[in-house]
PDB file of C-alpha atoms and ligand atoms in Angstrom:
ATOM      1  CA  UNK J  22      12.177 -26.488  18.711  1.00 61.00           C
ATOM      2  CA  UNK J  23      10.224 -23.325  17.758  1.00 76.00           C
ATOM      3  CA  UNK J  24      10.748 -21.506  14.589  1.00 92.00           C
ATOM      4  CA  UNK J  25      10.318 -18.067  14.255  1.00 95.00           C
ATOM      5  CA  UNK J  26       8.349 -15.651  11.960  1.00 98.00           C
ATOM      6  CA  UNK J  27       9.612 -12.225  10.250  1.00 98.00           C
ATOM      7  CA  UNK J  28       7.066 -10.019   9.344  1.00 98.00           C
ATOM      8  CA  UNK J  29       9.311  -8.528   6.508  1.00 98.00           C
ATOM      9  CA  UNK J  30       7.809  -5.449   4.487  1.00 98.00           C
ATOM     10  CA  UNK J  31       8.433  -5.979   0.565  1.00 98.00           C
ATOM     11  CA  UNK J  32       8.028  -2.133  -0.008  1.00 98.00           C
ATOM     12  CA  UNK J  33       6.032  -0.928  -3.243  1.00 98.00           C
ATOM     13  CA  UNK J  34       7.138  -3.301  -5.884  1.00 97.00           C
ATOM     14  CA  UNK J  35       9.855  -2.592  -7.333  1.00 96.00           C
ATOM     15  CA  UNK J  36      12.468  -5.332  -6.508  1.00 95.00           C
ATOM     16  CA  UNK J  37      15.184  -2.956  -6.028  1.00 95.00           C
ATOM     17  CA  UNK J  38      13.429  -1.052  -3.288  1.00 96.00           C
ATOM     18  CA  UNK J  39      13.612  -4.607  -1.285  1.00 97.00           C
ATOM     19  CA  UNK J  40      15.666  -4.180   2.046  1.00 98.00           C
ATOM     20  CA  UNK J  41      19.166  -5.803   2.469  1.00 98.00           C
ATOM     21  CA  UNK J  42      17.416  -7.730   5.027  1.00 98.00           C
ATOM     22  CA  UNK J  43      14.490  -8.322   3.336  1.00 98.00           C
ATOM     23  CA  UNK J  44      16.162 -10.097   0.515  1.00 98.00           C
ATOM     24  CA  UNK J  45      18.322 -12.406   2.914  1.00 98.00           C
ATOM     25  CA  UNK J  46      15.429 -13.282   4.754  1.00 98.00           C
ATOM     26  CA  UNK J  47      13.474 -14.053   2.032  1.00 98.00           C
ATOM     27  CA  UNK J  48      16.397 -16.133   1.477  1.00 98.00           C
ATOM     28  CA  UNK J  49      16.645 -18.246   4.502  1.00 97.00           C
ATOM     29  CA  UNK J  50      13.312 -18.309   4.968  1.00 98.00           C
ATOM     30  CA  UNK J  51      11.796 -22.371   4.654  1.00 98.00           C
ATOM     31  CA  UNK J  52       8.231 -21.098   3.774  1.00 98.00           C
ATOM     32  CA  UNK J  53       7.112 -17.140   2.513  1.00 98.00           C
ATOM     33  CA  UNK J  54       3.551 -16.579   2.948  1.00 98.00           C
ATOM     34  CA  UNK J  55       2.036 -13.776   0.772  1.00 97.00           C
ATOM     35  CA  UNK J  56      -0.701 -11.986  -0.997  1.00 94.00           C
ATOM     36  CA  UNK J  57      -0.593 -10.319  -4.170  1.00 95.00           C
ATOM     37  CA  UNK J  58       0.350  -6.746  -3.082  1.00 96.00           C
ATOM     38  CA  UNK J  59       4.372  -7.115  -3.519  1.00 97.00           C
ATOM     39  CA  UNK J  60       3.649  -7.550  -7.157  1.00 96.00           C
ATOM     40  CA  UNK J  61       4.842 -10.190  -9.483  1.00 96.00           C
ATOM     41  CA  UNK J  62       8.256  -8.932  -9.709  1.00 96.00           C
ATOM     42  CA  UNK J  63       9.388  -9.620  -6.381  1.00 97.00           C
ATOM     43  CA  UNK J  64       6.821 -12.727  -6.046  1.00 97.00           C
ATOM     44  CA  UNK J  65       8.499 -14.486  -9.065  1.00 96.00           C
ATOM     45  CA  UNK J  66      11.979 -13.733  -7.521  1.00 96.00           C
ATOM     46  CA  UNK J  67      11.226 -16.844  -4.812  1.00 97.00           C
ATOM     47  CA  UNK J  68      11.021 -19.904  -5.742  1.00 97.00           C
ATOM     48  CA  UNK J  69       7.621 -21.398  -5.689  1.00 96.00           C
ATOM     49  CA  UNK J  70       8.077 -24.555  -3.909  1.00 97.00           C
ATOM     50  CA  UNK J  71       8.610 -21.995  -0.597  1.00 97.00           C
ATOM     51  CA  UNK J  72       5.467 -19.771  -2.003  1.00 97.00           C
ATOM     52  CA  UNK J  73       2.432 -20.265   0.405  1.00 96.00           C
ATOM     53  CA  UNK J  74      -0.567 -17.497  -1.350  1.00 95.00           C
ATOM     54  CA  UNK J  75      -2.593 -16.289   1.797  1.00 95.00           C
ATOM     55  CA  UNK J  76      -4.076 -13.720  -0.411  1.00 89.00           C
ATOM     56  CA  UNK J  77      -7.399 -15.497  -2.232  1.00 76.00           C
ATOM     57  CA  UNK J  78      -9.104 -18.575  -1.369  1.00 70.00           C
ATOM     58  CA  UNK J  79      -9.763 -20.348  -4.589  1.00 65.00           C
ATOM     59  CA  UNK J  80     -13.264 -19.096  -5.253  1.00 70.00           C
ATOM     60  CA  UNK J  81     -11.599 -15.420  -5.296  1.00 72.00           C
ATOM     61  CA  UNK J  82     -12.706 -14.847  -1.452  1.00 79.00           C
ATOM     62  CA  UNK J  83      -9.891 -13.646   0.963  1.00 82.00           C
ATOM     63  CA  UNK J  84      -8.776 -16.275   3.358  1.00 88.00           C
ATOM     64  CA  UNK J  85      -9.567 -14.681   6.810  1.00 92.00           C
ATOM     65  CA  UNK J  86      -7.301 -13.177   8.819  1.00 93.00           C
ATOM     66  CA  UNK J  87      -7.663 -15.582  11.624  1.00 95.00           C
ATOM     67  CA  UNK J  88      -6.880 -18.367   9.379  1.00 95.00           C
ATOM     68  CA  UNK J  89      -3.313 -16.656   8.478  1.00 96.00           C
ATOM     69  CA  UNK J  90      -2.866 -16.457  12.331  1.00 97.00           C
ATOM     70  CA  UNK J  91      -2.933 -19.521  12.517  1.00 97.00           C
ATOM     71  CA  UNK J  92      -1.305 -20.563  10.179  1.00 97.00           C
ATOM     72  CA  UNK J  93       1.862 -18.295  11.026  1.00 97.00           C
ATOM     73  CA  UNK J  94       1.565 -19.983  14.690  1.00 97.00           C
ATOM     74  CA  UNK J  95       1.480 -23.830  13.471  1.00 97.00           C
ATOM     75  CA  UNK J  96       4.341 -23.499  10.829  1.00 97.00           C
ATOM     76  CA  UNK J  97       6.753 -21.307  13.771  1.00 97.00           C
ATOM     77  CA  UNK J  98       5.825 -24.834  15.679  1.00 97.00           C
ATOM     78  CA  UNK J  99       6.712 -27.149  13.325  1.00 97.00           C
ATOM     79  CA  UNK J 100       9.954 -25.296  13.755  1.00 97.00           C
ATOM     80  CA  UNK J 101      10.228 -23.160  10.400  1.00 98.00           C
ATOM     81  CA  UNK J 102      11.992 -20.043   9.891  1.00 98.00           C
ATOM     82  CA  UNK J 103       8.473 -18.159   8.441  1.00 98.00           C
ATOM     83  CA  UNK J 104       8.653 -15.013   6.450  1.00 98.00           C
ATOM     84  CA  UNK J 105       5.272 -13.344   6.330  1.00 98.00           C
ATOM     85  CA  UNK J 106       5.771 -10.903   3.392  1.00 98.00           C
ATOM     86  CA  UNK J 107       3.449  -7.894   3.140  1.00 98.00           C
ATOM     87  CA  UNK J 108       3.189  -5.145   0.777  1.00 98.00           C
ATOM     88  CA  UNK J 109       4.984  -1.869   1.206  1.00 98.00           C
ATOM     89  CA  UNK J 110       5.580  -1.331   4.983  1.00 98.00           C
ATOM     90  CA  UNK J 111       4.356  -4.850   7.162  1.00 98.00           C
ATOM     91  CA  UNK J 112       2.972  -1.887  10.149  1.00 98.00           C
ATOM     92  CA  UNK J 113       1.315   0.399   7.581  1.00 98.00           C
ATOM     93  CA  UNK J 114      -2.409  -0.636   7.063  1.00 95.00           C
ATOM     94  CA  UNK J 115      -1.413  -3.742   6.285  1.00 89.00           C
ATOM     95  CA  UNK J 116      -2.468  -5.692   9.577  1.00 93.00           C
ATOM     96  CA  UNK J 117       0.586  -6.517  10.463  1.00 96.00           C
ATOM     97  CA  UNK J 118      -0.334  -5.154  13.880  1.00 96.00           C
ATOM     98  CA  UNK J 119      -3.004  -7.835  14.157  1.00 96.00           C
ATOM     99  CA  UNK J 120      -0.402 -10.529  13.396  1.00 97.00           C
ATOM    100  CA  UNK J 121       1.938  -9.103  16.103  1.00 98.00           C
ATOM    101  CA  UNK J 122      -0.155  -9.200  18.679  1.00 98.00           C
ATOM    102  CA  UNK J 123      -1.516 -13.052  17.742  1.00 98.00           C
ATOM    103  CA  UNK J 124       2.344 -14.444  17.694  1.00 97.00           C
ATOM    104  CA  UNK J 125       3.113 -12.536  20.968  1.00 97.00           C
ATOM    105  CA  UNK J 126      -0.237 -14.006  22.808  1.00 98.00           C
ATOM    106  CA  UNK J 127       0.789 -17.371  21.034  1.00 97.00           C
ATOM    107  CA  UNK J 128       4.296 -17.653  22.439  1.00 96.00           C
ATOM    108  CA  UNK J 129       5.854 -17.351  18.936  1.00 96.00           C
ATOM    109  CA  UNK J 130       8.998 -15.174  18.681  1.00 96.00           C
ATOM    110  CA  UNK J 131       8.835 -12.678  16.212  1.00 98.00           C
ATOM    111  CA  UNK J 132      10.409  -9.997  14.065  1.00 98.00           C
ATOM    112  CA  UNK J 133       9.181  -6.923  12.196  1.00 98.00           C
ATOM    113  CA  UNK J 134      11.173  -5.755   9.278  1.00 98.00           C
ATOM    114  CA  UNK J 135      10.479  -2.414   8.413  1.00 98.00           C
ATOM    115  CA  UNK J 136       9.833  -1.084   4.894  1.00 98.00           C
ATOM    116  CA  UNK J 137       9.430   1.199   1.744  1.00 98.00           C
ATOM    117  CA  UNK J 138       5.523   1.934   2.400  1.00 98.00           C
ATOM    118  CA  UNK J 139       3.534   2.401  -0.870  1.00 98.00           C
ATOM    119  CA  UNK J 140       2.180   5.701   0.695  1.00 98.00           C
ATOM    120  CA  UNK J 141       5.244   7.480   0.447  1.00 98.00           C
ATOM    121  CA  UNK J 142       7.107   5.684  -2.316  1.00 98.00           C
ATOM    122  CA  UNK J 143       4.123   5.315  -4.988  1.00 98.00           C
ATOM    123  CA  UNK J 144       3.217   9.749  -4.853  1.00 98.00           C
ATOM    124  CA  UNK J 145       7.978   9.827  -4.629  1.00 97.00           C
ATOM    125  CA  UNK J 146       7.619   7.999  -8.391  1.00 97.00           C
ATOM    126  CA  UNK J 147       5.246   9.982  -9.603  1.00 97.00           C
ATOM    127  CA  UNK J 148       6.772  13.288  -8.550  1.00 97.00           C
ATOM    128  CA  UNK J 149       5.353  14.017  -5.929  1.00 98.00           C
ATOM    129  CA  UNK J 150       6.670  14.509  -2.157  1.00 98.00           C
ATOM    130  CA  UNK J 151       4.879  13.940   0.414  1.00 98.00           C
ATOM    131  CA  UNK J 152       5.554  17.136   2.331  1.00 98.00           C
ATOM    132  CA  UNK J 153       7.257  20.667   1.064  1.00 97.00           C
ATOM    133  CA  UNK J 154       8.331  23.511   2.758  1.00 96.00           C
ATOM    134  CA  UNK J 155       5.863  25.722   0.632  1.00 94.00           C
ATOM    135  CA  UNK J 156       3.003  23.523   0.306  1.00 93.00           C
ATOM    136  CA  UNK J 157       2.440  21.007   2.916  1.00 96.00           C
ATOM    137  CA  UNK J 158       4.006  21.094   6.502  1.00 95.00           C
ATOM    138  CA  UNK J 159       1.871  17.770   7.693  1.00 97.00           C
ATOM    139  CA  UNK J 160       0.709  14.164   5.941  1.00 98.00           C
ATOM    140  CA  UNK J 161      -1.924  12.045   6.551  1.00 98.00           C
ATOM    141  CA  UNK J 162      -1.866   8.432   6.012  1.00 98.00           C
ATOM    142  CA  UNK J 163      -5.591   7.205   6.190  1.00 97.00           C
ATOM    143  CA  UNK J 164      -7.647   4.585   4.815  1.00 96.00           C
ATOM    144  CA  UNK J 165     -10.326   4.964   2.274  1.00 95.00           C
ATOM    145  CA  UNK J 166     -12.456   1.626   2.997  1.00 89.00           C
ATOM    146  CA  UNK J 167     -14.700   2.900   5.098  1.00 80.00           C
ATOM    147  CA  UNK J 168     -18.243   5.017   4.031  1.00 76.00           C
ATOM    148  CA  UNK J 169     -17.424   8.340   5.457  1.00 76.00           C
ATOM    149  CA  UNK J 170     -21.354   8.899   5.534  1.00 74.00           C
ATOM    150  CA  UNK J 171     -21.393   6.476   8.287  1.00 75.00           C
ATOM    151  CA  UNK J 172     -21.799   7.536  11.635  1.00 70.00           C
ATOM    152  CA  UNK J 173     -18.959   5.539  13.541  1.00 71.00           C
ATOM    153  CA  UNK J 174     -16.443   6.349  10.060  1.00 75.00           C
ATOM    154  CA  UNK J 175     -12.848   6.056  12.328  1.00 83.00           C
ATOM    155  CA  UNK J 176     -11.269   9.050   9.521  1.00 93.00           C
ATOM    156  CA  UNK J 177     -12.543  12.400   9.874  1.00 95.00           C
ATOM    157  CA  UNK J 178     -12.313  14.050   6.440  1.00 96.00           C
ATOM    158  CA  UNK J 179     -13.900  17.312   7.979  1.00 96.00           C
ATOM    159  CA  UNK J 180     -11.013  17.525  10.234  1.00 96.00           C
ATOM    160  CA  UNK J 181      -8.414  16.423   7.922  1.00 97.00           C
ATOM    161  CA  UNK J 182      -9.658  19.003   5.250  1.00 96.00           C
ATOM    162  CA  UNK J 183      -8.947  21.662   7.894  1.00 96.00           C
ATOM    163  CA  UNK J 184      -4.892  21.316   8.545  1.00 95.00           C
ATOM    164  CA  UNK J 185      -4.375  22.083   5.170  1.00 95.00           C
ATOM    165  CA  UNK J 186      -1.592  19.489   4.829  1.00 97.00           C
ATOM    166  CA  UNK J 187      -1.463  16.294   2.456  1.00 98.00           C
ATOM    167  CA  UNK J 188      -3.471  13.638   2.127  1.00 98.00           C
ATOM    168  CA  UNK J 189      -2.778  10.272   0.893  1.00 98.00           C
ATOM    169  CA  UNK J 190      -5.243   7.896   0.915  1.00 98.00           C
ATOM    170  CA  UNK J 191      -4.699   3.874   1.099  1.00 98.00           C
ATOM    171  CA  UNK J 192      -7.232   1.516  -0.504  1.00 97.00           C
ATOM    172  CA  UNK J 193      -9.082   4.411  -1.498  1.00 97.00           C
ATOM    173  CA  UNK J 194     -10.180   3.641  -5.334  1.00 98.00           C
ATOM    174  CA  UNK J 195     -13.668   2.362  -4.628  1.00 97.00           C
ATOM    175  CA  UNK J 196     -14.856   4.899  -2.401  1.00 97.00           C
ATOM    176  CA  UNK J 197     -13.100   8.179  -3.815  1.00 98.00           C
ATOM    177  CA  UNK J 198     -16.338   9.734  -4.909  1.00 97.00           C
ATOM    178  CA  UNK J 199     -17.478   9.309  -1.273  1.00 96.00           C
ATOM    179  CA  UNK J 200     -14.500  10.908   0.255  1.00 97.00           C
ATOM    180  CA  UNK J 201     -13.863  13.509  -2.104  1.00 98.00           C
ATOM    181  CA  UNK J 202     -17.612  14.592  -1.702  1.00 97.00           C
ATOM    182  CA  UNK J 203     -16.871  14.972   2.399  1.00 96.00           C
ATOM    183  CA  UNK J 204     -13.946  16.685   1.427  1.00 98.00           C
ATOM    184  CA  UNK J 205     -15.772  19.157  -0.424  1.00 98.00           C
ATOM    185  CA  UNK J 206     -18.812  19.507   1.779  1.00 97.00           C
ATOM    186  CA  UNK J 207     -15.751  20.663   4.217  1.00 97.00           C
ATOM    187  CA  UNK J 208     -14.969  23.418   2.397  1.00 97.00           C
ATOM    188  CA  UNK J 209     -11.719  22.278   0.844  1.00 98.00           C
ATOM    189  CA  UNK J 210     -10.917  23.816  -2.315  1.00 98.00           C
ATOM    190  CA  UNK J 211     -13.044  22.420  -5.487  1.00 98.00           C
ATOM    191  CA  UNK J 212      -9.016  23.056  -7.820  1.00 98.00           C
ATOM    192  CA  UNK J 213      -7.205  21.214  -5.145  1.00 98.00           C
ATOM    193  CA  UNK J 214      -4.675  18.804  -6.756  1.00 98.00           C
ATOM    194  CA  UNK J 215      -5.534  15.234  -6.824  1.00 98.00           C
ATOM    195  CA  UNK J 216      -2.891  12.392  -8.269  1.00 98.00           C
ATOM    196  CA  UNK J 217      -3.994   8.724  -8.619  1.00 98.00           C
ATOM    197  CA  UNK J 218      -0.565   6.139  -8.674  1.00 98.00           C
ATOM    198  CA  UNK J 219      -1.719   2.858  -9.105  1.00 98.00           C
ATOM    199  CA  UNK J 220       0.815  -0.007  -8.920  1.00 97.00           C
ATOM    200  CA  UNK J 221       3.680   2.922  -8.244  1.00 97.00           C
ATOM    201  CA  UNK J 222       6.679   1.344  -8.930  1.00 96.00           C
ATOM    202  CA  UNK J 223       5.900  -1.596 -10.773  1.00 95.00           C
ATOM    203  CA  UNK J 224       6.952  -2.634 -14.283  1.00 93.00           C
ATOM    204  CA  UNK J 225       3.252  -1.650 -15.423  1.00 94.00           C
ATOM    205  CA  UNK J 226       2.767   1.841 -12.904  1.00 95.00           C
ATOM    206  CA  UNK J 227       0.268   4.485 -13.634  1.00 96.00           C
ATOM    207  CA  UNK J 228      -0.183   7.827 -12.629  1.00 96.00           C
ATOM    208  CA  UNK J 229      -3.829   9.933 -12.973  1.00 97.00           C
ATOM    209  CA  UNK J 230      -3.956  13.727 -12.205  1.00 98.00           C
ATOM    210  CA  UNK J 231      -7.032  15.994 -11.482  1.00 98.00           C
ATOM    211  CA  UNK J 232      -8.372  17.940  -8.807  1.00 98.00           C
ATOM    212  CA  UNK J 233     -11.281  17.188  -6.208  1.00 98.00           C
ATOM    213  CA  UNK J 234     -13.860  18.071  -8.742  1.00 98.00           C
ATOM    214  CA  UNK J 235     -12.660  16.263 -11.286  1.00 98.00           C
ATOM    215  CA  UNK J 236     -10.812  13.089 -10.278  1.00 98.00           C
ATOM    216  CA  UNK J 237     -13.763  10.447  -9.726  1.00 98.00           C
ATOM    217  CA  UNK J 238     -14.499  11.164 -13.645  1.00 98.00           C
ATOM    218  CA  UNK J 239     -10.303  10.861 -14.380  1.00 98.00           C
ATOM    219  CA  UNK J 240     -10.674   7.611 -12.751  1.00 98.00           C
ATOM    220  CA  UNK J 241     -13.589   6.649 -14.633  1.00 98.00           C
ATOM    221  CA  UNK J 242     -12.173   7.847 -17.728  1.00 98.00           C
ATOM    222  CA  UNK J 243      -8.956   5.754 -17.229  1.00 98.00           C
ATOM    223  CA  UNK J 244      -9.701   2.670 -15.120  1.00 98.00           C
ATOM    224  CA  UNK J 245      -7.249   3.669 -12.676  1.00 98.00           C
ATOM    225  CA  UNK J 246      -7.696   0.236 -10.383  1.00 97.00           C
ATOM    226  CA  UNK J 247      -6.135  -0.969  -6.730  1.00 97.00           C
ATOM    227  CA  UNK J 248      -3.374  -0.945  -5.666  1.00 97.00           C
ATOM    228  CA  UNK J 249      -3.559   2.312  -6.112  1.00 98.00           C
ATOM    229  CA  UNK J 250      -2.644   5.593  -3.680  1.00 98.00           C
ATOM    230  CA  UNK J 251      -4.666   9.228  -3.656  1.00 98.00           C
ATOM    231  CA  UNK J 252      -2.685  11.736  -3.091  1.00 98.00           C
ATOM    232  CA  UNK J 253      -4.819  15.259  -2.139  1.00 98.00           C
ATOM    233  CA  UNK J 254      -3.410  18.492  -1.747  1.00 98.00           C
ATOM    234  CA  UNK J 255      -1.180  21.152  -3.342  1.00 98.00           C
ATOM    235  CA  UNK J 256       2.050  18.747  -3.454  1.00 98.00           C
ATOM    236  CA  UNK J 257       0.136  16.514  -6.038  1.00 98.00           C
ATOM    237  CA  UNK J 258       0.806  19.844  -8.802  1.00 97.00           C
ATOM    238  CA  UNK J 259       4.731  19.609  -8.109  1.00 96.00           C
ATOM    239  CA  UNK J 260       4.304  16.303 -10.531  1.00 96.00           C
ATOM    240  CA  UNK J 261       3.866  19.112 -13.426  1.00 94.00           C
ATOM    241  CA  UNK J 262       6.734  21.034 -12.104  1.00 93.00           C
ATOM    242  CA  UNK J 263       9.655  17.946 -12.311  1.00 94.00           C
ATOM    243  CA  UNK J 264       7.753  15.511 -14.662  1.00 91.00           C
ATOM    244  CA  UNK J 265       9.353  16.266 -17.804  1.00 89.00           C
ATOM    245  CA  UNK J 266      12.589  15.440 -16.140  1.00 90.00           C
ATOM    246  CA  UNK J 267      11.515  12.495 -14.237  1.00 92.00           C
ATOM    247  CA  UNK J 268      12.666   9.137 -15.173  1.00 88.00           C
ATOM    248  CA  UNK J 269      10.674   7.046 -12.792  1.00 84.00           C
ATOM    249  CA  UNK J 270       8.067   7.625 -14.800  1.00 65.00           C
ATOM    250  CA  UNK J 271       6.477   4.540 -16.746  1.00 57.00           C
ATOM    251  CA  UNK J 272       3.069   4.655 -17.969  1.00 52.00           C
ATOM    252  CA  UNK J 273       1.034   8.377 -18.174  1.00 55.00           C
ATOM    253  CA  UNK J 274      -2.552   7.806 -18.331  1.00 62.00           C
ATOM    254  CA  UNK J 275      -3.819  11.543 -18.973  1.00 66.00           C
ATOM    255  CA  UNK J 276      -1.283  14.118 -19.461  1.00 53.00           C
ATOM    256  CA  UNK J 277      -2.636  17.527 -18.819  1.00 46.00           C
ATOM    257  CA  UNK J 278      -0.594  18.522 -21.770  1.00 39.00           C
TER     258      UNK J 278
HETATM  259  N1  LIG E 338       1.427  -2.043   3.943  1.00 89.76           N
HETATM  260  C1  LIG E 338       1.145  -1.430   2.659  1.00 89.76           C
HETATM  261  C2  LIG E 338      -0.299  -0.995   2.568  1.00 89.76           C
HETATM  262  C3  LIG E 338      -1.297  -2.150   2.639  1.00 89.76           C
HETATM  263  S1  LIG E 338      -2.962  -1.646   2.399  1.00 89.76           S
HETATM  264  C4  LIG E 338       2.136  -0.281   2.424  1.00 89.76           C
HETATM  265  O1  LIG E 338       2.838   0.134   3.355  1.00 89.76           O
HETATM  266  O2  LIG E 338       2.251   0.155   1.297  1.00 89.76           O
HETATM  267  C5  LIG E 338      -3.182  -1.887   0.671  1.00 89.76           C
HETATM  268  C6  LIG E 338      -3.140  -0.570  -0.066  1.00 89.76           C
HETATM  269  O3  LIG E 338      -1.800  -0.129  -0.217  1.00 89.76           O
HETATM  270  C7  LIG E 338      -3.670  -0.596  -1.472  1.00 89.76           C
HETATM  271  O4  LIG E 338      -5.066  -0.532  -1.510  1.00 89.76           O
HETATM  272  C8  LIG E 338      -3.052   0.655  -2.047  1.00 89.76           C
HETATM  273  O5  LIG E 338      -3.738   1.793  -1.600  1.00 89.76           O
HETATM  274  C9  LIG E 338      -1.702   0.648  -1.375  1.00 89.76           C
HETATM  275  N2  LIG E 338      -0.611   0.115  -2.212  1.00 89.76           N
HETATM  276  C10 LIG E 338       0.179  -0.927  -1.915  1.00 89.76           C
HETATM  277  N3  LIG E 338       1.126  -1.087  -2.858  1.00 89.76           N
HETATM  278  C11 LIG E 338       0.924  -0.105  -3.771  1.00 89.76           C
HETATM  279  C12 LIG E 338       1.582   0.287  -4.973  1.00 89.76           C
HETATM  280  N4  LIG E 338       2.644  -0.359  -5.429  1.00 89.76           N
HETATM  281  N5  LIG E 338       1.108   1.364  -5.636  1.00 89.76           N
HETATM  282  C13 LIG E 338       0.039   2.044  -5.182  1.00 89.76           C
HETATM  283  N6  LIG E 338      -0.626   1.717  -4.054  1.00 89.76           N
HETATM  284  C14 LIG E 338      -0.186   0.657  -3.363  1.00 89.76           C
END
């Protein structure tokens, strides 16, 4: 008989921000394949004997995505309840998409369990919403892998520098001088808040602030690494406003004070 796969969403980190269903899941699950991104406080929470690590090939290379296809396809056959646990939300650049659509050509039946997405939750810890009525009426989730110098680049910084609203920016450490140049070269506003939240949520979180001018040296200066979230526009200042009262907080790398 067929087993069946959830693609479960572990949210940001923080074990407590794990779904109801997530957690039973995990539970009855026979095997949980993984990468690193829910962070070793949910990862040590399962027992290892059901651990699978899809993440890194040894030799530190990422095991291709087709070879986690198939994977999820020959252990649903072999008749095992699967849990394919992603980081933050399973839908929310995390190619859970892709895995979808391979179980569904494959014959494999499937659930999606929705989550606490890092894009949201990681700026929330740190202070900072998302939206707010004053400051920000829209949010952008993009992705910051690409080189926005290159012709076919799928984000469109110009454009997104032009509604005025936020900006939060997934796998975006490597390339934020590259995108925060296109950003300026669109006119957006050189004093426009910038906050860096790397590992939001987890035991070890740290939050960066500047502005577009200044931010690639803050992260420099810091060693602010990934996972981490950018979060660009004038919602990223309300940190100042509510951070002395805050008690997410856990580790401030460069305190404006
Ligand atoms: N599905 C995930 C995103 C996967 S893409 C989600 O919904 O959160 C991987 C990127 O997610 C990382 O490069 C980083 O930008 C972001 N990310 C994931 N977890 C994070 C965390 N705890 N803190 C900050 N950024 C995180």
């Amino acid at each position: 008989m067929d087993g069946t796969v959830s693609l479960i969403g572990s949210g940001p980190g923080d074990p407590e921000l794990l779904t109801v269903k997530a957690t039973r899941l995990l539970e009855e699950a026979d095997v949980v394949l993984h990468d690193k991104l829910p962070g070793p406080e949910i990862l040590e929470r399962i027992p290892a004997e059901k651990r699978e690590d899809v993440g890194k090939r040894a030799g530190g290379e990422r095991t291709p995505q087709s070879a986690i296809n198939e994977r999820l396809v020959e252990l649903a056959r072999e008749g095992k309840r699967v849990a394919r646990l992603k980081g933050g939300d399973p839908f929310v650049f995390g190619r859970g998409g892709e895995e979808a659509e391979y179980l569904a050509a494959h014959g494999v039946p499937f659930e999606v369990v929705p989550a606490v997405t890092s894009a949201i939750a990681a700026p929330a810890v740190a202070g900072i919403p998302v939206t707010h009525r004053d400051h920000a009426s829209s949010v952008s989730f993009v992705t910051g892998h690409e080189d926005p110098t290159k012709a076919e680049s799928a984000v469109d910084w110009a454009a997104l520098a032009a509604t005025g609203g936020t900006i939060v920016v997934l796998m975006g450490v490597g390339r934020l001088p590259d995108y925060t140049a296109a950003l300026d070269e669109a006119g957006m506003d050189p004093s426009t808040p910038v906050a860096l939240i790397e590992r939001g949520t987890w035991a070890d979180q740290r939050v960066a602030t500047g502005t577009l001018e200044t931010i690639v040296a803050v992260r420099d200066e810091t060693g602010i690494e990934p996972p981490a979230v950018t979060v660009i526009g004038e919602v990223a200042a309300t940190r100042d406003t509510v951070q002395e009262l805050l008690t997410n907080e856990r580790t401030e790398v460069n305190g404006d004070e």
